PDB file of C-alpha atoms in Angstrom:
ATOM      1  CA  GLU A  27       0.000   0.000   0.000  1.00 95.00           C
ATOM      2  CA  VAL A  28       1.317   3.410  -0.986  1.00 97.00           C
ATOM      3  CA  GLN A  29       1.781   5.753   1.956  1.00 98.00           C
ATOM      4  CA  LEU A  30       2.859   9.386   1.900  1.00 98.00           C
ATOM      5  CA  LEU A  31       3.357  11.257   5.144  1.00 98.00           C
ATOM      6  CA  GLU A  32       4.083  14.982   5.202  1.00 97.00           C
ATOM      7  CA  SER A  33       5.659  16.872   8.059  1.00 97.00           C
ATOM      8  CA  GLY A  34       7.175  20.256   8.784  1.00 97.00           C
ATOM      9  CA  GLY A  35       4.201  22.574   8.546  1.00 97.00           C
ATOM     10  CA  GLY A  36       3.439  25.251  11.090  1.00 97.00           C
ATOM     11  CA  LEU A  37       3.096  28.952  11.774  1.00 98.00           C
ATOM     12  CA  VAL A  38       5.773  31.219  10.301  1.00 98.00           C
ATOM     13  CA  GLN A  39       6.096  34.978   9.970  1.00 97.00           C
ATOM     14  CA  PRO A  40       6.087  36.684   6.580  1.00 98.00           C
ATOM     15  CA  GLY A  41       9.568  36.549   5.095  1.00 98.00           C
ATOM     16  CA  GLY A  42      10.410  33.415   7.051  1.00 98.00           C
ATOM     17  CA  SER A  43      11.386  29.935   5.926  1.00 98.00           C
ATOM     18  CA  LEU A  44      10.057  26.442   6.395  1.00 98.00           C
ATOM     19  CA  ARG A  45      11.081  23.012   5.142  1.00 98.00           C
ATOM     20  CA  LEU A  46       8.458  20.390   4.391  1.00 98.00           C
ATOM     21  CA  SER A  47       9.236  16.691   4.152  1.00 98.00           C
ATOM     22  CA  CYS A  48       7.298  13.753   2.779  1.00 98.00           C
ATOM     23  CA  GLY A  49       8.180  10.187   3.659  1.00 98.00           C
ATOM     24  CA  ALA A  50       7.134   7.614   1.076  1.00 98.00           C
ATOM     25  CA  SER A  51       6.605   3.854   1.271  1.00 98.00           C
ATOM     26  CA  GLY A  52       4.859   1.061  -0.575  1.00 97.00           C
ATOM     27  CA  PHE A  53       6.298   1.744  -4.035  1.00 96.00           C
ATOM     28  CA  THR A  54       9.643   2.115  -5.804  1.00 96.00           C
ATOM     29  CA  PHE A  55      10.160   5.754  -4.891  1.00 96.00           C
ATOM     30  CA  SER A  56      13.005   6.459  -7.293  1.00 96.00           C
ATOM     31  CA  SER A  57      10.888   5.407 -10.280  1.00 95.00           C
ATOM     32  CA  TYR A  58       8.187   8.023  -9.802  1.00 96.00           C
ATOM     33  CA  GLY A  59       8.054  11.735 -10.313  1.00 95.00           C
ATOM     34  CA  MET A  60       6.587  13.527  -7.335  1.00 97.00           C
ATOM     35  CA  SER A  61       4.879  16.861  -6.802  1.00 97.00           C
ATOM     36  CA  TRP A  62       3.822  19.271  -4.126  1.00 98.00           C
ATOM     37  CA  VAL A  63       0.270  20.555  -4.439  1.00 98.00           C
ATOM     38  CA  ARG A  64      -1.225  23.117  -2.081  1.00 98.00           C
ATOM     39  CA  GLN A  65      -4.747  24.112  -1.236  1.00 98.00           C
ATOM     40  CA  ALA A  66      -5.620  27.398   0.400  1.00 97.00           C
ATOM     41  CA  PRO A  67      -8.648  27.422   2.711  1.00 92.00           C
ATOM     42  CA  GLY A  68     -11.841  27.179   0.663  1.00 91.00           C
ATOM     43  CA  LYS A  69      -9.977  27.093  -2.651  1.00 94.00           C
ATOM     44  CA  GLY A  70      -9.137  24.493  -5.270  1.00 95.00           C
ATOM     45  CA  PRO A  71      -5.801  22.694  -5.433  1.00 98.00           C
ATOM     46  CA  GLU A  72      -2.797  24.547  -6.863  1.00 98.00           C
ATOM     47  CA  TRP A  73       0.187  22.659  -8.227  1.00 98.00           C
ATOM     48  CA  VAL A  74       3.407  24.044  -6.726  1.00 98.00           C
ATOM     49  CA  SER A  75       6.392  22.019  -7.880  1.00 98.00           C
ATOM     50  CA  ALA A  76       7.423  18.705  -9.427  1.00 96.00           C
ATOM     51  CA  ILE A  77      10.581  16.629  -9.561  1.00 96.00           C
ATOM     52  CA  SER A  78      11.529  13.679 -11.745  1.00 94.00           C
ATOM     53  CA  GLY A  79      12.295  10.288 -10.290  1.00 94.00           C
ATOM     54  CA  SER A  80      16.034  10.812 -10.609  1.00 94.00           C
ATOM     55  CA  GLY A  81      15.804  14.328  -9.194  1.00 95.00           C
ATOM     56  CA  VAL A  82      17.480  15.820 -12.253  1.00 95.00           C
ATOM     57  CA  ASN A  83      14.455  17.685 -13.573  1.00 94.00           C
ATOM     58  CA  THR A  84      12.471  20.148 -11.494  1.00 96.00           C
ATOM     59  CA  TYR A  85       9.489  22.353 -12.298  1.00 96.00           C
ATOM     60  CA  TYR A  86       7.871  25.241 -10.446  1.00 97.00           C
ATOM     61  CA  ALA A  87       4.747  27.350 -10.549  1.00 97.00           C
ATOM     62  CA  ASP A  88       5.532  30.982 -11.298  1.00 97.00           C
ATOM     63  CA  SER A  89       4.097  31.950  -7.923  1.00 97.00           C
ATOM     64  CA  VAL A  90       6.906  30.127  -6.073  1.00 98.00           C
ATOM     65  CA  LYS A  91       9.791  30.195  -8.558  1.00 98.00           C
ATOM     66  CA  GLY A  92      12.926  31.572  -6.961  1.00 97.00           C
ATOM     67  CA  ARG A  93      11.532  31.124  -3.443  1.00 98.00           C
ATOM     68  CA  PHE A  94      10.824  27.384  -3.173  1.00 98.00           C
ATOM     69  CA  THR A  95      13.173  24.477  -3.903  1.00 98.00           C
ATOM     70  CA  ILE A  96      12.035  20.889  -4.389  1.00 98.00           C
ATOM     71  CA  SER A  97      14.429  18.014  -3.786  1.00 98.00           C
ATOM     72  CA  ARG A  98      14.429  14.306  -3.063  1.00 98.00           C
ATOM     73  CA  ASP A  99      16.630  11.714  -1.385  1.00 98.00           C
ATOM     74  CA  ASN A 100      15.973   8.385  -3.063  1.00 97.00           C
ATOM     75  CA  SER A 101      18.149   6.546  -0.537  1.00 97.00           C
ATOM     76  CA  LYS A 102      15.742   7.668   2.209  1.00 98.00           C
ATOM     77  CA  ASN A 103      12.508   7.689   0.171  1.00 98.00           C
ATOM     78  CA  THR A 104      11.988  11.308   1.091  1.00 98.00           C
ATOM     79  CA  LEU A 105      10.669  14.314  -0.804  1.00 98.00           C
ATOM     80  CA  SER A 106      11.341  17.846   0.452  1.00 98.00           C
ATOM     81  CA  LEU A 107      10.215  21.400  -0.203  1.00 98.00           C
ATOM     82  CA  GLN A 108      12.349  24.269   1.069  1.00 98.00           C
ATOM     83  CA  MET A 109      10.207  27.392   1.276  1.00 98.00           C
ATOM     84  CA  ASN A 110      11.871  30.785   1.680  1.00 98.00           C
ATOM     85  CA  SER A 111      10.567  34.357   1.664  1.00 98.00           C
ATOM     86  CA  LEU A 112       7.140  33.130   2.672  1.00 98.00           C
ATOM     87  CA  ARG A 113       4.133  35.351   2.098  1.00 98.00           C
ATOM     88  CA  ALA A 114       0.604  35.386   3.463  1.00 97.00           C
ATOM     89  CA  ASP A 115      -0.719  33.955   0.202  1.00 97.00           C
ATOM     90  CA  ASP A 116       1.452  30.861   0.693  1.00 98.00           C
ATOM     91  CA  THR A 117      -0.893  29.867   3.533  1.00 98.00           C
ATOM     92  CA  ALA A 118      -2.361  26.494   2.592  1.00 98.00           C
ATOM     93  CA  VAL A 119      -2.406  22.794   3.240  1.00 98.00           C
ATOM     94  CA  TYR A 120       0.554  21.320   1.378  1.00 98.00           C
ATOM     95  CA  TYR A 121       0.221  17.823  -0.044  1.00 98.00           C
ATOM     96  CA  CYS A 122       2.874  15.618  -1.538  1.00 98.00           C
ATOM     97  CA  ALA A 123       1.508  13.612  -4.423  1.00 98.00           C
ATOM     98  CA  LYS A 124       2.750  10.637  -6.410  1.00 97.00           C
ATOM     99  CA  ARG A 125       2.511  10.533 -10.168  1.00 96.00           C
ATOM    100  CA  ILE A 126       0.201   7.854 -11.558  1.00 95.00           C
ATOM    101  CA  ALA A 127       2.899   6.086 -13.574  1.00 90.00           C
ATOM    102  CA  PRO A 128       6.670   6.163 -14.084  1.00 86.00           C
ATOM    103  CA  THR A 129       6.047   7.032 -17.727  1.00 77.00           C
ATOM    104  CA  LEU A 130       7.270  10.471 -18.705  1.00 75.00           C
ATOM    105  CA  GLY A 131       4.456  12.972 -18.886  1.00 78.00           C
ATOM    106  CA  GLN A 132       1.890  11.098 -16.800  1.00 89.00           C
ATOM    107  CA  ASN A 133       1.452  14.029 -14.455  1.00 94.00           C
ATOM    108  CA  TYR A 134      -1.710  12.970 -12.688  1.00 97.00           C
ATOM    109  CA  PHE A 135      -1.693  12.071  -9.012  1.00 97.00           C
ATOM    110  CA  ASP A 136      -3.037   8.761  -7.767  1.00 96.00           C
ATOM    111  CA  SER A 137      -1.726   8.951  -4.207  1.00 97.00           C
ATOM    112  CA  TRP A 138      -1.687  11.915  -1.858  1.00 98.00           C
ATOM    113  CA  GLY A 139      -0.500  12.447   1.683  1.00 98.00           C
ATOM    114  CA  GLN A 140      -2.779  13.737   4.406  1.00 97.00           C
ATOM    115  CA  GLY A 141      -1.343  17.237   4.036  1.00 97.00           C
ATOM    116  CA  THR A 142       0.504  19.605   6.343  1.00 98.00           C
ATOM    117  CA  LEU A 143      -0.781  23.087   7.139  1.00 98.00           C
ATOM    118  CA  VAL A 144       1.463  26.071   6.551  1.00 98.00           C
ATOM    119  CA  THR A 145       0.253  29.363   8.006  1.00 98.00           C
ATOM    120  CA  VAL A 146       2.113  32.558   7.179  1.00 98.00           C
ATOM    121  CA  SER A 147       1.094  35.299   9.550  1.00 97.00           C
ATOM    122  CA  SER A 148       2.560  37.854  11.905  1.00 95.00           C
TER     123      SER A 148
ATOM    124  CA  ASP B  22      -1.078  29.150 -18.311  1.00 96.00           C
ATOM    125  CA  ILE B  23      -4.050  26.980 -19.262  1.00 97.00           C
ATOM    126  CA  VAL B  24      -7.168  28.046 -17.383  1.00 98.00           C
ATOM    127  CA  LEU B  25      -9.755  25.377 -16.602  1.00 98.00           C
ATOM    128  CA  THR B  26     -13.292  26.630 -16.037  1.00 98.00           C
ATOM    129  CA  GLN B  27     -15.727  24.272 -14.356  1.00 98.00           C
ATOM    130  CA  SER B  28     -19.501  24.513 -14.454  1.00 96.00           C
ATOM    131  CA  PRO B  29     -21.785  24.672 -12.713  1.00 97.00           C
ATOM    132  CA  ALA B  30     -20.218  25.934  -9.501  1.00 97.00           C
ATOM    133  CA  THR B  31     -22.808  24.011  -7.506  1.00 98.00           C
ATOM    134  CA  LEU B  32     -25.032  21.154  -8.609  1.00 98.00           C
ATOM    135  CA  SER B  33     -27.958  20.065  -6.453  1.00 98.00           C
ATOM    136  CA  LEU B  34     -29.246  16.564  -7.145  1.00 97.00           C
ATOM    137  CA  SER B  35     -30.804  13.609  -5.350  1.00 97.00           C
ATOM    138  CA  PRO B  36     -29.366  10.123  -4.848  1.00 97.00           C
ATOM    139  CA  GLY B  37     -30.090   7.969  -7.871  1.00 97.00           C
ATOM    140  CA  GLU B  38     -30.021  10.894 -10.306  1.00 98.00           C
ATOM    141  CA  ARG B  39     -27.473  11.414 -13.066  1.00 98.00           C
ATOM    142  CA  ALA B  40     -24.819  14.110 -12.627  1.00 98.00           C
ATOM    143  CA  THR B  41     -23.077  15.884 -15.488  1.00 98.00           C
ATOM    144  CA  LEU B  42     -20.123  18.141 -14.681  1.00 98.00           C
ATOM    145  CA  SER B  43     -18.266  20.271 -17.216  1.00 98.00           C
ATOM    146  CA  CYS B  44     -14.671  21.453 -17.557  1.00 98.00           C
ATOM    147  CA  ARG B  45     -13.600  23.840 -20.315  1.00 98.00           C
ATOM    148  CA  ALA B  46      -9.943  24.598 -21.095  1.00 98.00           C
ATOM    149  CA  SER B  47      -8.682  27.964 -22.352  1.00 98.00           C
ATOM    150  CA  GLN B  48      -6.759  26.138 -25.073  1.00 98.00           C
ATOM    151  CA  SER B  49      -6.620  22.583 -26.335  1.00 98.00           C
ATOM    152  CA  VAL B  50      -5.265  20.008 -23.882  1.00 97.00           C
ATOM    153  CA  SER B  51      -5.896  17.078 -26.266  1.00 97.00           C
ATOM    154  CA  THR B  52      -7.129  14.326 -23.920  1.00 97.00           C
ATOM    155  CA  TYR B  53      -4.677  15.186 -21.133  1.00 97.00           C
ATOM    156  CA  LEU B  54      -7.282  15.864 -18.494  1.00 98.00           C
ATOM    157  CA  ALA B  55      -8.108  14.258 -15.161  1.00 98.00           C
ATOM    158  CA  TRP B  56     -10.961  14.446 -12.681  1.00 98.00           C
ATOM    159  CA  TYR B  57     -10.622  14.288  -8.902  1.00 98.00           C
ATOM    160  CA  GLN B  58     -13.127  13.979  -6.073  1.00 98.00           C
ATOM    161  CA  GLN B  59     -12.512  15.697  -2.760  1.00 98.00           C
ATOM    162  CA  ILE B  60     -14.474  15.031   0.384  1.00 97.00           C
ATOM    163  CA  ALA B  61     -14.181  17.672   3.103  1.00 93.00           C
ATOM    164  CA  GLY B  62     -11.061  17.244   5.195  1.00 92.00           C
ATOM    165  CA  GLN B  63      -9.510  14.715   2.833  1.00 96.00           C
ATOM    166  CA  ALA B  64      -7.006  14.844   0.003  1.00 97.00           C
ATOM    167  CA  PRO B  65      -8.276  14.718  -3.579  1.00 98.00           C
ATOM    168  CA  ARG B  66      -8.873  11.277  -5.071  1.00 98.00           C
ATOM    169  CA  LEU B  67      -8.122  10.545  -8.713  1.00 98.00           C
ATOM    170  CA  LEU B  68     -11.200   9.333 -10.586  1.00 98.00           C
ATOM    171  CA  ILE B  69     -10.480   9.695 -14.296  1.00 98.00           C
ATOM    172  CA  TYR B  70      -7.277  10.335 -16.257  1.00 97.00           C
ATOM    173  CA  ASP B  71      -6.551  11.031 -19.906  1.00 97.00           C
ATOM    174  CA  ALA B  72     -10.173  12.194 -20.213  1.00 98.00           C
ATOM    175  CA  SER B  73     -11.838   8.796 -20.121  1.00 98.00           C
ATOM    176  CA  ASN B  74      -9.766   6.220 -18.224  1.00 97.00           C
ATOM    177  CA  ARG B  75     -11.015   5.246 -14.793  1.00 97.00           C
ATOM    178  CA  ALA B  76      -8.335   5.090 -12.140  1.00 96.00           C
ATOM    179  CA  THR B  77      -7.795   1.913 -10.148  1.00 95.00           C
ATOM    180  CA  GLY B  78     -10.728   1.027  -7.926  1.00 96.00           C
ATOM    181  CA  ILE B  79     -13.104   3.683  -9.251  1.00 98.00           C
ATOM    182  CA  PRO B  80     -16.682   2.445  -9.726  1.00 97.00           C
ATOM    183  CA  ALA B  81     -18.101   2.132 -13.219  1.00 98.00           C
ATOM    184  CA  ARG B  82     -20.773   4.762 -12.508  1.00 98.00           C
ATOM    185  CA  PHE B  83     -18.033   7.375 -13.030  1.00 98.00           C
ATOM    186  CA  SER B  84     -17.176   8.118 -16.646  1.00 98.00           C
ATOM    187  CA  GLY B  85     -15.326  10.846 -18.480  1.00 98.00           C
ATOM    188  CA  SER B  86     -15.446  12.119 -22.020  1.00 98.00           C
ATOM    189  CA  GLY B  87     -14.201  14.932 -24.212  1.00 98.00           C
ATOM    190  CA  SER B  88     -11.135  16.184 -26.011  1.00 98.00           C
ATOM    191  CA  GLY B  89      -9.599  19.473 -27.011  1.00 98.00           C
ATOM    192  CA  THR B  90     -11.244  22.097 -24.805  1.00 98.00           C
ATOM    193  CA  ASP B  91     -14.516  20.537 -23.599  1.00 98.00           C
ATOM    194  CA  PHE B  92     -14.759  17.720 -21.097  1.00 98.00           C
ATOM    195  CA  THR B  93     -17.497  16.036 -19.097  1.00 98.00           C
ATOM    196  CA  LEU B  94     -17.571  13.932 -15.963  1.00 98.00           C
ATOM    197  CA  THR B  95     -20.735  11.853 -15.655  1.00 98.00           C
ATOM    198  CA  ILE B  96     -21.940   9.997 -12.592  1.00 98.00           C
ATOM    199  CA  SER B  97     -24.667   7.700 -13.860  1.00 97.00           C
ATOM    200  CA  SER B  98     -26.597   7.167 -10.625  1.00 97.00           C
ATOM    201  CA  LEU B  99     -25.576   9.139  -7.557  1.00 98.00           C
ATOM    202  CA  GLU B 100     -24.720   7.313  -4.366  1.00 97.00           C
ATOM    203  CA  PRO B 101     -24.723   9.147  -0.989  1.00 96.00           C
ATOM    204  CA  GLU B 102     -20.915   9.059  -0.869  1.00 96.00           C
ATOM    205  CA  ASP B 103     -20.648  10.886  -4.215  1.00 97.00           C
ATOM    206  CA  PHE B 104     -21.686  14.246  -2.770  1.00 97.00           C
ATOM    207  CA  ALA B 105     -18.374  16.096  -2.707  1.00 97.00           C
ATOM    208  CA  VAL B 106     -16.338  18.638  -4.661  1.00 98.00           C
ATOM    209  CA  TYR B 107     -14.960  17.675  -8.066  1.00 98.00           C
ATOM    210  CA  TYR B 108     -11.922  19.184  -9.777  1.00 98.00           C
ATOM    211  CA  CYS B 109     -10.446  18.813 -13.236  1.00 98.00           C
ATOM    212  CA  GLN B 110      -6.691  19.031 -13.896  1.00 98.00           C
ATOM    213  CA  GLN B 111      -4.680  19.285 -17.114  1.00 98.00           C
ATOM    214  CA  ARG B 112      -1.236  17.872 -17.782  1.00 97.00           C
ATOM    215  CA  SER B 113      -0.865  19.124 -21.356  1.00 96.00           C
ATOM    216  CA  ASN B 114       1.386  22.064 -20.471  1.00 95.00           C
ATOM    217  CA  TRP B 115       3.460  23.294 -17.561  1.00 94.00           C
ATOM    218  CA  PRO B 116       2.345  24.578 -15.181  1.00 96.00           C
ATOM    219  CA  LEU B 117      -0.140  21.876 -14.286  1.00 97.00           C
ATOM    220  CA  THR B 118      -3.442  23.557 -13.508  1.00 98.00           C
ATOM    221  CA  PHE B 119      -6.685  22.693 -11.750  1.00 98.00           C
ATOM    222  CA  GLY B 120     -10.192  23.992 -12.201  1.00 98.00           C
ATOM    223  CA  GLN B 121     -11.954  25.885  -9.433  1.00 97.00           C
ATOM    224  CA  GLY B 122     -14.291  22.996  -8.664  1.00 97.00           C
ATOM    225  CA  THR B 123     -17.932  21.932  -8.811  1.00 98.00           C
ATOM    226  CA  ARG B 124     -19.695  21.246  -5.532  1.00 98.00           C
ATOM    227  CA  LEU B 125     -22.172  18.387  -5.822  1.00 98.00           C
ATOM    228  CA  GLU B 126     -24.719  18.716  -3.040  1.00 97.00           C
ATOM    229  CA  ILE B 127     -27.761  16.760  -1.951  1.00 95.00           C
ATOM    230  CA  LYS B 128     -31.032  18.302  -3.058  1.00 93.00           C
TER     231      LYS B 128
END
């Protein structure tokens, strides 16, 4: 059974930093691209960032480019998101999500974590 | 960025009725579109991918159709557990984008 477990959320002041982690199990982690998807209160999901299985290729939404960095450690089955220069509009539940298939381009998400809440407020 | 517009915003139906949800893309996404269901307090669940393929374990009452810019999610006969929010998502272009959602509520 695929399991994804996020951690690292919390309350942070504007301009601050936070690092999210996602522990994965139940599948061959290094074979699958992974993403972070966030959801602000009462809003629809917003894709944030993606990384290929090898970690070589990364992608970002314009809203976080230059502030967030996605990475992975395939030896530890862990996905991370380093978030710097946080703003109030970054407040959301952050989910890690597994791509549906190892095949290049299959950027749909068939497994999601339970989410971790990030609140940016003074 | 590709904008996905879902309609209606809210759909009020009774169990046993047929539900038809729409997703329109601002430019062609071919068939690279998925549908998700989200129950309050839970993560989204993948229902349909590549416009018409049911994901693993999804009941046959859920079906998807469409290509290009116009897509439909149909639930043939609503069960009580189907009342939730539904989102579409495209993978045709970066950035990946989601629609704003359709809330399916009990009439």
